mmCIF file of C-alpha atoms in Angstrom:
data_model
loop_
_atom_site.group_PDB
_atom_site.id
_atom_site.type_symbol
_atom_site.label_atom_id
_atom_site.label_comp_id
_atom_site.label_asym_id
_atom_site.label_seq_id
_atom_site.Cartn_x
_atom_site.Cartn_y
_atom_site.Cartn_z
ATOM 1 C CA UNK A 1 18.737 10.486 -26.529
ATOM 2 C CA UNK A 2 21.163 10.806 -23.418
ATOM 3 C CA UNK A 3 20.545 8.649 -20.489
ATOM 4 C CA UNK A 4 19.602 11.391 -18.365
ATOM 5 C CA UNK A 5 17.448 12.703 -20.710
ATOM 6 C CA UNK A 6 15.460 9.369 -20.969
ATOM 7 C CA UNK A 7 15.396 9.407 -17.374
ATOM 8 C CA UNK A 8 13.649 12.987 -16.949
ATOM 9 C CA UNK A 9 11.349 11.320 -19.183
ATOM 10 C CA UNK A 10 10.282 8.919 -17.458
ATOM 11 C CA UNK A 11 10.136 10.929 -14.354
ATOM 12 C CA UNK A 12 7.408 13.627 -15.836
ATOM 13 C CA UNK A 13 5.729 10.567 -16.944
ATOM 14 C CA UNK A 14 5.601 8.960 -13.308
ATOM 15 C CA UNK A 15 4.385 12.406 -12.185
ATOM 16 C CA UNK A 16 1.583 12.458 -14.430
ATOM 17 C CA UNK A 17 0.333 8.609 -13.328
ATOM 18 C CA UNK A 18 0.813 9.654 -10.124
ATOM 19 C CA UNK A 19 -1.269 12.898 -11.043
ATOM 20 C CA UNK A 20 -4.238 10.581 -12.911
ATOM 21 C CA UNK A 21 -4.054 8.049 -10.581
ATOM 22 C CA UNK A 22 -3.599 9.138 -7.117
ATOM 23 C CA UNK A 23 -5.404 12.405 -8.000
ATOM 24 C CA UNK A 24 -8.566 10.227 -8.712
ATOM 25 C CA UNK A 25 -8.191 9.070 -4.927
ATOM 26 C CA UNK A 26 -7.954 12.480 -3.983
ATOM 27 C CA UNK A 27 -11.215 14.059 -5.788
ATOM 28 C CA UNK A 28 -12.830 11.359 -4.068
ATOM 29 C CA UNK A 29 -12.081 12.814 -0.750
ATOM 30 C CA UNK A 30 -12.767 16.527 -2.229
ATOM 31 C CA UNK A 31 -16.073 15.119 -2.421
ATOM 32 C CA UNK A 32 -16.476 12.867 0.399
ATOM 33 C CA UNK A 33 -15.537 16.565 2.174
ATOM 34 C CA UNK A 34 -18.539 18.578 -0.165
ATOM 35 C CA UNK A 35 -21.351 15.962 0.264
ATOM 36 C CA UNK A 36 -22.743 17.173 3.385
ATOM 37 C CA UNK A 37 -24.129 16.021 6.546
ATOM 38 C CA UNK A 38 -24.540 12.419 7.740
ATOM 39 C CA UNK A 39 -27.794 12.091 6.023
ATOM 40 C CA UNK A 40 -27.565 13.716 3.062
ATOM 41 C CA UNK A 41 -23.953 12.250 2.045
ATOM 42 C CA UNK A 42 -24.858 9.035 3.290
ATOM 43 C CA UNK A 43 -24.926 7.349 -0.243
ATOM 44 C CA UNK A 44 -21.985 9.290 -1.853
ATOM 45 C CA UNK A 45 -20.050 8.540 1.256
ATOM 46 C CA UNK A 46 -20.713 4.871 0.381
ATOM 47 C CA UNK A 47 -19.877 4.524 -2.927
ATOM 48 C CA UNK A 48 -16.712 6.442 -2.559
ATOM 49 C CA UNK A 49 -15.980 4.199 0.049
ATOM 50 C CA UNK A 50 -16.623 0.930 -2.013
ATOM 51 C CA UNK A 51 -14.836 2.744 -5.240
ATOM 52 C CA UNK A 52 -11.765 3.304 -3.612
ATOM 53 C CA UNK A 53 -11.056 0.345 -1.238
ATOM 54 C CA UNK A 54 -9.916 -2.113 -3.726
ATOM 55 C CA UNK A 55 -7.020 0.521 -5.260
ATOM 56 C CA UNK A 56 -6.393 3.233 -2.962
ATOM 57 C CA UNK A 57 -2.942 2.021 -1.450
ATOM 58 C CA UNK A 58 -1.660 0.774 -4.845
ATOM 59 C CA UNK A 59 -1.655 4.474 -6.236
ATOM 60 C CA UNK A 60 0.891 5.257 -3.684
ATOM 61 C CA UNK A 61 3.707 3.284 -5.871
ATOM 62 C CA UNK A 62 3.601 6.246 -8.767
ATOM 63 C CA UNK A 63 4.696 8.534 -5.704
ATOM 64 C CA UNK A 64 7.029 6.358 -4.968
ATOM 65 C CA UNK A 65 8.799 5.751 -7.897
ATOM 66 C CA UNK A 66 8.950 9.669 -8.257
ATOM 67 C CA UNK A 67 11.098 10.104 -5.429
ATOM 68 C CA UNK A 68 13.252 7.112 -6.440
ATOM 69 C CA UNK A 69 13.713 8.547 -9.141
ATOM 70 C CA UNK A 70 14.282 11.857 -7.975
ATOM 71 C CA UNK A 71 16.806 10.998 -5.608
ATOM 72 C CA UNK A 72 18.823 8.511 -7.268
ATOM 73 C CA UNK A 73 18.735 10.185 -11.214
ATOM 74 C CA UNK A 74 18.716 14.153 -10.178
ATOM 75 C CA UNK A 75 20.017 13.934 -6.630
ATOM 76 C CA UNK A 76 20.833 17.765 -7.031
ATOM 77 C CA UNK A 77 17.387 18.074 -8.433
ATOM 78 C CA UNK A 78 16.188 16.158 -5.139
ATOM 79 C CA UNK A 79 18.132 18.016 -2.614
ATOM 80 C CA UNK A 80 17.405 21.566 -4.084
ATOM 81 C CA UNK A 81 13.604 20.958 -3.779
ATOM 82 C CA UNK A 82 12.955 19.179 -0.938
ATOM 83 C CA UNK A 83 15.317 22.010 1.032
ATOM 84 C CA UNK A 84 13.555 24.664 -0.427
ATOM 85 C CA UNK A 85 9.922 23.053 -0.312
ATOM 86 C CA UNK A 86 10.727 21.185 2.840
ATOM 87 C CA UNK A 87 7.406 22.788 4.264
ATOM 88 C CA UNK A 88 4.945 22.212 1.182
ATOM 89 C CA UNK A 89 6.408 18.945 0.812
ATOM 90 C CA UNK A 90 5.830 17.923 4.273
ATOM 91 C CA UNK A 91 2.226 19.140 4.980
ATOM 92 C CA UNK A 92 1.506 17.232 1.992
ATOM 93 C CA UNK A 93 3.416 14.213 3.186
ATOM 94 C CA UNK A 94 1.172 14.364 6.488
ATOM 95 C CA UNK A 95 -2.086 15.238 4.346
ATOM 96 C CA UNK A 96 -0.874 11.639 2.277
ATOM 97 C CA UNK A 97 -0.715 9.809 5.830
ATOM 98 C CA UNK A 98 -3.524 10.977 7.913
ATOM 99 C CA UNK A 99 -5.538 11.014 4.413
ATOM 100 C CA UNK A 100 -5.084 6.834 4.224
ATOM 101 C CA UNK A 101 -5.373 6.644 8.291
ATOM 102 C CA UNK A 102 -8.554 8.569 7.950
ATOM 103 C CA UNK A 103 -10.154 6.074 4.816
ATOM 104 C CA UNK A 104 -8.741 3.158 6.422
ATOM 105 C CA UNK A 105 -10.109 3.775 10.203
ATOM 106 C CA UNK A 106 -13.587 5.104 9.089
ATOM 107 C CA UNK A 107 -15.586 2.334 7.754
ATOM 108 C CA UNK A 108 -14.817 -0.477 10.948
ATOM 109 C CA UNK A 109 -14.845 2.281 13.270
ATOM 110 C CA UNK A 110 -18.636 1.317 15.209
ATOM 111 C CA UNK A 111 -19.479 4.764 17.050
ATOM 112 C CA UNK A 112 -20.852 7.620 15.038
ATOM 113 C CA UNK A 113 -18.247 10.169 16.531
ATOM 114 C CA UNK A 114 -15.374 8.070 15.604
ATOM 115 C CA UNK A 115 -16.201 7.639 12.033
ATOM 116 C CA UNK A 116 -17.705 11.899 11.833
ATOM 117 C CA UNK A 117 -13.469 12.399 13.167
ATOM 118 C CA UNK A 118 -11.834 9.984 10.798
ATOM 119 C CA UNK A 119 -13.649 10.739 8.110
ATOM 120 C CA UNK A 120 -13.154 14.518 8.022
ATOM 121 C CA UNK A 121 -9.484 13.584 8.460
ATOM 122 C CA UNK A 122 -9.542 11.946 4.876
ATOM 123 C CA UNK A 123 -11.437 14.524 3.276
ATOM 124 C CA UNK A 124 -9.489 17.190 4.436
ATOM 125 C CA UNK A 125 -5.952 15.512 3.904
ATOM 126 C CA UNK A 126 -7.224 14.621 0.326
ATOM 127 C CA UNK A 127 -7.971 18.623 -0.317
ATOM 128 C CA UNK A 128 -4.477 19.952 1.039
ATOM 129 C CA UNK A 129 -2.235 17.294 0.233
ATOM 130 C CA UNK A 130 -3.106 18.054 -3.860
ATOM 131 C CA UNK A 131 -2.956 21.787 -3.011
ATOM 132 C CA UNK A 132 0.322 21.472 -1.425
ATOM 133 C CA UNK A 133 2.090 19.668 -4.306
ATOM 134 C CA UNK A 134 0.761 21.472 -6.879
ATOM 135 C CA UNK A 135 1.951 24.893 -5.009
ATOM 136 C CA UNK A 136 5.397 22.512 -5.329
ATOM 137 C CA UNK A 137 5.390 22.357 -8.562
ATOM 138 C CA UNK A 138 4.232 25.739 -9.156
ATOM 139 C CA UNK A 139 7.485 26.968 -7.205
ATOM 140 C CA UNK A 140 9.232 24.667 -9.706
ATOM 141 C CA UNK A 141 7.714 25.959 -13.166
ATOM 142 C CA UNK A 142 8.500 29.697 -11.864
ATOM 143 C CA UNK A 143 12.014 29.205 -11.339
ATOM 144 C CA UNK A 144 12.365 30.304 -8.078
ATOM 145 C CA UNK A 145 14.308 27.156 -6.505
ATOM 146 C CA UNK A 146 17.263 26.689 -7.354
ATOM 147 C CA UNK A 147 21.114 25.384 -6.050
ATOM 148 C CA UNK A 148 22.793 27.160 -3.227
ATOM 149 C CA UNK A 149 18.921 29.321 -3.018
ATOM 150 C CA UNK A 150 18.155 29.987 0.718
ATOM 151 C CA UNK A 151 14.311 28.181 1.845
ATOM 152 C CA UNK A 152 11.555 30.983 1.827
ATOM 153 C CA UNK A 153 8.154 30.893 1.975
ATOM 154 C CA UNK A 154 8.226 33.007 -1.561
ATOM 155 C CA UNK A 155 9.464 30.102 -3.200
ATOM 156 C CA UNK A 156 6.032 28.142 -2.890
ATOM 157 C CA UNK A 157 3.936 30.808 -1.634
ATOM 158 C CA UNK A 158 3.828 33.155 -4.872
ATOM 159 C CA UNK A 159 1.238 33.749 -7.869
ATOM 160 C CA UNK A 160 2.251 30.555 -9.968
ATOM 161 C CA UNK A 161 2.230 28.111 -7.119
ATOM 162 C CA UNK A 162 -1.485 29.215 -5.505
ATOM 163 C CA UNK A 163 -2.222 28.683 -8.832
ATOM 164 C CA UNK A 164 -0.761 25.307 -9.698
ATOM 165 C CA UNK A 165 -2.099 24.389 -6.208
ATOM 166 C CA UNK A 166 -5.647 25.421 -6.982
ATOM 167 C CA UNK A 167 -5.471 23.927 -10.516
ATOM 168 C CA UNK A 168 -4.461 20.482 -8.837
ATOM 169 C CA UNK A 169 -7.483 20.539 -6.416
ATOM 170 C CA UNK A 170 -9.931 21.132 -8.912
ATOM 171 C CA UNK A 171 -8.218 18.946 -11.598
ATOM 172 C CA UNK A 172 -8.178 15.772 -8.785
ATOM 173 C CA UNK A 173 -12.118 16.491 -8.551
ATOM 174 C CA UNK A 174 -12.834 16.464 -11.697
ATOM 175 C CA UNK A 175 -11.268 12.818 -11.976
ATOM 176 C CA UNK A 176 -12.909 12.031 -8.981
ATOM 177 C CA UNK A 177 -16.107 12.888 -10.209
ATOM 178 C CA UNK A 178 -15.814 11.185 -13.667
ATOM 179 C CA UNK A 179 -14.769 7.838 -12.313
ATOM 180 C CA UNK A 180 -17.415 8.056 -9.224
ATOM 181 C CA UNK A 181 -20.017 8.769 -12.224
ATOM 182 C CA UNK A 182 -18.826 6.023 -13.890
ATOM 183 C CA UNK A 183 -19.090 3.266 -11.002
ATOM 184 C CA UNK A 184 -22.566 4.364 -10.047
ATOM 185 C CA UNK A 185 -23.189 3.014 -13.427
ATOM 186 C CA UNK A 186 -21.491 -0.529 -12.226
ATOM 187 C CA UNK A 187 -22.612 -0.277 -8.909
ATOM 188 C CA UNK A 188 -26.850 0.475 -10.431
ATOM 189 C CA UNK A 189 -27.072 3.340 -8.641
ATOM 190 C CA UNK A 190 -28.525 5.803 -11.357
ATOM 191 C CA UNK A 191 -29.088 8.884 -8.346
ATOM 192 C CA UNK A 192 -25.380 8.336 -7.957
ATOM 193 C CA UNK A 193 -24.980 8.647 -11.950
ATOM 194 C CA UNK A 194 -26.849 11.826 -11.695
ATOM 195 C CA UNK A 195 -25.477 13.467 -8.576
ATOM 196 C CA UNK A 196 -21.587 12.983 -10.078
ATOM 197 C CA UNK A 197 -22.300 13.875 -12.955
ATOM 198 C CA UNK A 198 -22.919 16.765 -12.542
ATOM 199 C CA UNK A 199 -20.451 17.637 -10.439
ATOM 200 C CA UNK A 200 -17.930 16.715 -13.171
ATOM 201 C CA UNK A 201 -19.076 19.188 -15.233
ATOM 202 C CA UNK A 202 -19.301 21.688 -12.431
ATOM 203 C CA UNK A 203 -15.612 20.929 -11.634
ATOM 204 C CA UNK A 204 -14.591 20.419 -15.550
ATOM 205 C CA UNK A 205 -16.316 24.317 -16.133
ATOM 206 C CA UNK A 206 -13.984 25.588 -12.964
ATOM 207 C CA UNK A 207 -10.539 23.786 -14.184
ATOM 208 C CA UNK A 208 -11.284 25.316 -17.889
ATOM 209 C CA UNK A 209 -11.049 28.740 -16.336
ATOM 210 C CA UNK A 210 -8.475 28.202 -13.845
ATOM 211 C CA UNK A 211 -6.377 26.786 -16.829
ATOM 212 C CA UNK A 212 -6.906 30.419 -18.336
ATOM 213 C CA UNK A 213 -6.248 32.390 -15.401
ATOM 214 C CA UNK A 214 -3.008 29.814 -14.878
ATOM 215 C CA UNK A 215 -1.686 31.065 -18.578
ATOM 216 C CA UNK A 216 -2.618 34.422 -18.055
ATOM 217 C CA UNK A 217 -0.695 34.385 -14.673
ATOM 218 C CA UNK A 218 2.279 32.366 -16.330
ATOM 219 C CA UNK A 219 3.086 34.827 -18.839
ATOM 220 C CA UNK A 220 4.286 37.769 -16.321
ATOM 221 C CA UNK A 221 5.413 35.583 -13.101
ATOM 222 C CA UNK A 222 6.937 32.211 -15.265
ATOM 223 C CA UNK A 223 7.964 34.008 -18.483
ATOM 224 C CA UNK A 224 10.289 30.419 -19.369
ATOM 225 C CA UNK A 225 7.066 28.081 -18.508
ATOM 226 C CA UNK A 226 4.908 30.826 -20.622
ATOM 227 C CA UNK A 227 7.232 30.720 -23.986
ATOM 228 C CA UNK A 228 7.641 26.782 -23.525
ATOM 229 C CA UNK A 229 3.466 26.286 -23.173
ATOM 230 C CA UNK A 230 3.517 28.633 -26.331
ATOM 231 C CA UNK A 231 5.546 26.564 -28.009
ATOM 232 C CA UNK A 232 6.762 23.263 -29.655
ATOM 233 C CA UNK A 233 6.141 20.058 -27.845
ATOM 234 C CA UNK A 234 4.476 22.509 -24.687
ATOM 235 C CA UNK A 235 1.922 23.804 -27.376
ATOM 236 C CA UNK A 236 0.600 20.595 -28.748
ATOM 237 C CA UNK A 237 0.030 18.768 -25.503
ATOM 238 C CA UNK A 238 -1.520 21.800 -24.461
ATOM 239 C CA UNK A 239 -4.415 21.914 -27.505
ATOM 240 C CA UNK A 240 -4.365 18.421 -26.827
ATOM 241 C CA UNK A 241 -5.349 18.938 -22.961
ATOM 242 C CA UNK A 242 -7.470 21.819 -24.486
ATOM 243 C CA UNK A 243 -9.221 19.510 -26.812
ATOM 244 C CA UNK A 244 -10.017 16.566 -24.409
ATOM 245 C CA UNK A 245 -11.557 18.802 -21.951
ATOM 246 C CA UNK A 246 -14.150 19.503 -24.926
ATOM 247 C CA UNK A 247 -14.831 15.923 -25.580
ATOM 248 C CA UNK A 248 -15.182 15.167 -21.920
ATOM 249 C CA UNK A 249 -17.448 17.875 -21.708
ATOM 250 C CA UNK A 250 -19.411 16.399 -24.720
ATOM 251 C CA UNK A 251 -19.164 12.633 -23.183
ATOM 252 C CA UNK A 252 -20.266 13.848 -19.854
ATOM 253 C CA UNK A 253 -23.322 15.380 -21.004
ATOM 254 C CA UNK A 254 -24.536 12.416 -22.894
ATOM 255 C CA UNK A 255 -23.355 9.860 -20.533
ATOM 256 C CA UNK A 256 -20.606 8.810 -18.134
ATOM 257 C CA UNK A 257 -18.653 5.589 -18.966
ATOM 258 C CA UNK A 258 -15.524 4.487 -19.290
ATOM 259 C CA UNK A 259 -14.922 6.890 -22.590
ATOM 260 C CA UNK A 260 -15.269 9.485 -20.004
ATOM 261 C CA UNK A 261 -13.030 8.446 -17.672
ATOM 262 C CA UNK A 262 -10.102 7.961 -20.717
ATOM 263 C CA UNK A 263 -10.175 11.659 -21.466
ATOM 264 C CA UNK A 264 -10.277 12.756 -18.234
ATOM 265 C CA UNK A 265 -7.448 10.841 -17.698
ATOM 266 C CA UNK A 266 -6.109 12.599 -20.873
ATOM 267 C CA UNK A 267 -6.728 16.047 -19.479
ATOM 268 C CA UNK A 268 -4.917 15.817 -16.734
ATOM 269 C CA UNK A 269 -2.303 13.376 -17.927
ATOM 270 C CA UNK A 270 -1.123 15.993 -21.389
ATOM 271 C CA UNK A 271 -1.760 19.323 -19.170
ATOM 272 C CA UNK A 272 1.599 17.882 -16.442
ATOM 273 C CA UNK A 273 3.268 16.629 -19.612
ATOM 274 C CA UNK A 274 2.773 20.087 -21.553
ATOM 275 C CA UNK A 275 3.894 21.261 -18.353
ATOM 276 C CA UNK A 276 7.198 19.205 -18.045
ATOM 277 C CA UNK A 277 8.026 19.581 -21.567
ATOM 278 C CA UNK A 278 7.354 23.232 -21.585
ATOM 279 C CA UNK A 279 10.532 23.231 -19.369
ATOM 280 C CA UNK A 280 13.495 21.791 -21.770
ATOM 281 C CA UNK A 281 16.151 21.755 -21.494
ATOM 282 C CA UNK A 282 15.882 22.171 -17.354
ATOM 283 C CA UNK A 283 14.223 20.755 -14.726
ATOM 284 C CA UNK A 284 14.010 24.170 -13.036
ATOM 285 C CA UNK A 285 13.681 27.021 -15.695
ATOM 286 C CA UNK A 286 16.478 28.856 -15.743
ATOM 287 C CA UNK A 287 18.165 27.398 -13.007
ATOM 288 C CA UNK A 288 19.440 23.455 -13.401
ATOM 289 C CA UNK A 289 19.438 21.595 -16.096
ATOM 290 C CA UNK A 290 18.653 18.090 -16.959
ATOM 291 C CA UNK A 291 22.182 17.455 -17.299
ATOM 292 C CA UNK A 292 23.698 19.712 -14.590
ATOM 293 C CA UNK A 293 21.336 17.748 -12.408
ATOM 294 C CA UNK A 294 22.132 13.984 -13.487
ATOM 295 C CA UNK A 295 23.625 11.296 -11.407
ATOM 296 C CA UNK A 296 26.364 9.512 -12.277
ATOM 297 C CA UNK A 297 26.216 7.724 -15.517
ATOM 298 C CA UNK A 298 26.474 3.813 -13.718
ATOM 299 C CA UNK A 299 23.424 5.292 -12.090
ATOM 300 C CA UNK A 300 21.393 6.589 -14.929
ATOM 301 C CA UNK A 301 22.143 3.210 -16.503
ATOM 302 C CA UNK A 302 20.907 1.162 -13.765
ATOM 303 C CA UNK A 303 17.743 3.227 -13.807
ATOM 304 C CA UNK A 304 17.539 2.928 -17.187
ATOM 305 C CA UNK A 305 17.028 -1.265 -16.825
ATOM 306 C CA UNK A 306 14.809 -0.971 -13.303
ATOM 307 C CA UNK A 307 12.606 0.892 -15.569
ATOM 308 C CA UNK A 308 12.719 -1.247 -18.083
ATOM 309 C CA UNK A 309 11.931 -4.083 -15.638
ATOM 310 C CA UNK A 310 9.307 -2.435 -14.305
ATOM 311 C CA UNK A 311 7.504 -1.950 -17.506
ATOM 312 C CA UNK A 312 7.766 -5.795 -18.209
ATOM 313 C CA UNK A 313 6.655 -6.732 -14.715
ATOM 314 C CA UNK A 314 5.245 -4.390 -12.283
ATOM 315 C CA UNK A 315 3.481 -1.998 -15.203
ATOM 316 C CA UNK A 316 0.668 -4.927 -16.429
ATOM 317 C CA UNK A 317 0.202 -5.675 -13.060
ATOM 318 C CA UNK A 318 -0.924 -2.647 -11.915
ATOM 319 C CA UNK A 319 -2.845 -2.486 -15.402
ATOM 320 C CA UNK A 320 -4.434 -5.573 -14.706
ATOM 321 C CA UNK A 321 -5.667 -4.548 -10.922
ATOM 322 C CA UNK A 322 -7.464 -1.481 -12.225
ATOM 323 C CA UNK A 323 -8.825 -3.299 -15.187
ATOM 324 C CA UNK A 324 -10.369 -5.752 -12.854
ATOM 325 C CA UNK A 325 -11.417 -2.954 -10.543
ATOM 326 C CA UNK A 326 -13.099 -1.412 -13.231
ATOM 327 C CA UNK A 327 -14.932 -3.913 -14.399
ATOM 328 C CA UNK A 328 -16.160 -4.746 -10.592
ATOM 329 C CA UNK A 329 -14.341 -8.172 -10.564
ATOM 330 C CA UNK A 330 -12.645 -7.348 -6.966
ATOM 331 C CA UNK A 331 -15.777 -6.458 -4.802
ATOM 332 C CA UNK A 332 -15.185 -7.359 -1.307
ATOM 333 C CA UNK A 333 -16.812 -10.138 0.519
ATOM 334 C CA UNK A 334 -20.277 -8.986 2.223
ATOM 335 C CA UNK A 335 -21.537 -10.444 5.499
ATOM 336 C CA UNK A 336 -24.157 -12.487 2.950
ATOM 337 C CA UNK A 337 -20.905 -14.212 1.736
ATOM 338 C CA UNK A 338 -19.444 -14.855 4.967
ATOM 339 C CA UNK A 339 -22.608 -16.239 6.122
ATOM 340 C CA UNK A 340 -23.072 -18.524 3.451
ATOM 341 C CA UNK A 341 -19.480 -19.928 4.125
ATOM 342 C CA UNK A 342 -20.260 -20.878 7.265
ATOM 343 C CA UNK A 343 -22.755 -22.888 6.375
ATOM 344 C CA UNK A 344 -20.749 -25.145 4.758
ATOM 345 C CA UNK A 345 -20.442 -27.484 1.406
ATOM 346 C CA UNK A 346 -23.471 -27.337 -0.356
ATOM 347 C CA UNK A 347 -25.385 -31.019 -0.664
ATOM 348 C CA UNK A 348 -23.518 -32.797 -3.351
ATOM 349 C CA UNK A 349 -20.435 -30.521 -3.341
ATOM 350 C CA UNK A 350 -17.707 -33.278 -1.502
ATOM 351 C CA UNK A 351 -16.141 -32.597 1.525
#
């Protein structure tokens, strides 16, 4: 396997953890946007806000080590996208920032008003920022980027990309929805359980038929994405993404723990690789190839050991925070805690 080839890799591979990882960030907010008024999404409201707080910001480092890969591996790659998607890319880049201003300004904001404003700013950023990189990537899998292409609005706004885009909305709230189901559980909050759970399925049902539509669609507007998701390495992630979407559907309706959230996570996760793969030998069908797209070969190599450093130390780290986070060990301190620090050393403690 060539260097650039291991490197494309390990992009679509970023792309999908960013996908499972950040998109479970993002159904939250599809949600937080769906609950309804103050009353009535009250106690959603407050377990997404308790789910997400302890991981939120560290889903952001898939994104970036997309675009560090991007630029520095497939600079061609980089600079023919991001001129010809310039304006998806950038509403979704805003959606990304006022979507973490939003979250982060909401819960110590005091006045009703203020925390009504900021948090419709999260819930909406978390709906269009998905949308608008999914309509991306749609642009991408049709084929209609490419070098020396002029920027239109065809090139994102088209039949694949609305559907890529929609397919990304509903895919982030169905991992929303799983892992929300599964922290009511942790948090004993069994109305909770209920109340996501069935939104899971509602979303899973929605994503199976989108998925159908999406093929359907592929075969006459992305004939290269069609004949790679037909077959090969496309096909079997694709059954496999096909097949997990079964068994979540069979693990939601009997319960929702953390079995639930790993095929989830495998839906999504095999449906961006099938995607990726479906692609070979280019990173835009029909128009640049892995290899026409590569950096120079000191700078594949280099990338080739950051990655490998990063999988030593930065990988379990990350692994570690969301095992703890699943398994509620980083709850944050309440005013009860606080309290009882100020009271100082306990009779019999030392000084």
């Amino acid at each position: 396997m060539s260097a650039a080839t291991l490197i494309a890799f390990v992009l679509l591979l970023a792309v999908a953890a960013y996908t499972c990882a950040g998109g479970t960030d993002y159904g939250a907010g599809f949600w937080d946007l769906t609950a309804g008024g103050a009353g009535r999404g009250k106690r959603p409201r407050w377990l997404i806000d308790h789910a997400m707080a302890p991981v939120w910001e560290v889903n952001n480092v898939w994104l970036i080590f997309v675009l560090v890969i991007m630029w520095t591996g497939f600079p061609v790659f980089f600079q023919t996208v991001f001129s010809a998607m310039w304006l998806p890319l950038a509403l979704a880049a805003i959606g990304i920032v006022l979507r973490g201003a939003g979250f982060a300004l909401r819960k110590p904001t005091r006045r009703l008003a203020g925390r009504r404003i900021y948090g419709a700013v999260f819930a909406v950023s978390s709906l269009l920022s998905p949308f608008f990189l999914g309509a991306a990537a749609g642009g991408i899998a049709s084929g209609r980027v490419g070098p020396g292409i002029e920027p239109t609005a065809h090139a994102w706004y088209n039949p694949t990309s609305v559907f890529f885009g929609l397919l990304a909305v509903v895919g982030t709230a169905l991992l929303g929805a799983v892992f929300l189901a599964a922290d009511a559980v942790r948090y004993g909050a069994p109305d909770l359980h209920a109340y996501f759970r069935r939104r899971a399925l509602a979303a899973l049902a929605v994503l199976a038929v989108l998925g159908v539509v999406t093929l359907a669609v592929a075969h006459a507007d992305a004939p290269h994405l069609w004949h790679g998701l037909s077959h090969g390495a496309g096909l079997v992630l694709l059954v496999l993404s096909i097949l997990a979407t079964a068994v979540t559907a069979w693990l939601l309706a009997r319960t929702s723990g953390a079995w639930s959230r790993v095929s989830a996570v495998v839906v999504m996760g095999s449906a961006v690789l099938a995607w990726g793969l479906a692609q070979r030998p280019y990173l835009i069908p029909g128009r640049l190839t892995v290899a026409e797209a590569a950096g120079a070969p000191s700078t594949l190599h280099w990338l080739v050991i950051v990655t490998a450093v990063a999988v030593v130390l930065v990988f379990p780290a990350v692994a570690l925070l969301y095992r703890l986070d699943t398994r509620g060990d980083l709850e944050p301190l309440t005013d009860a805690d606080l309290r009882r620090g100020e009271a100082g050393p306990e009779p019999g403690g030392g000084a």
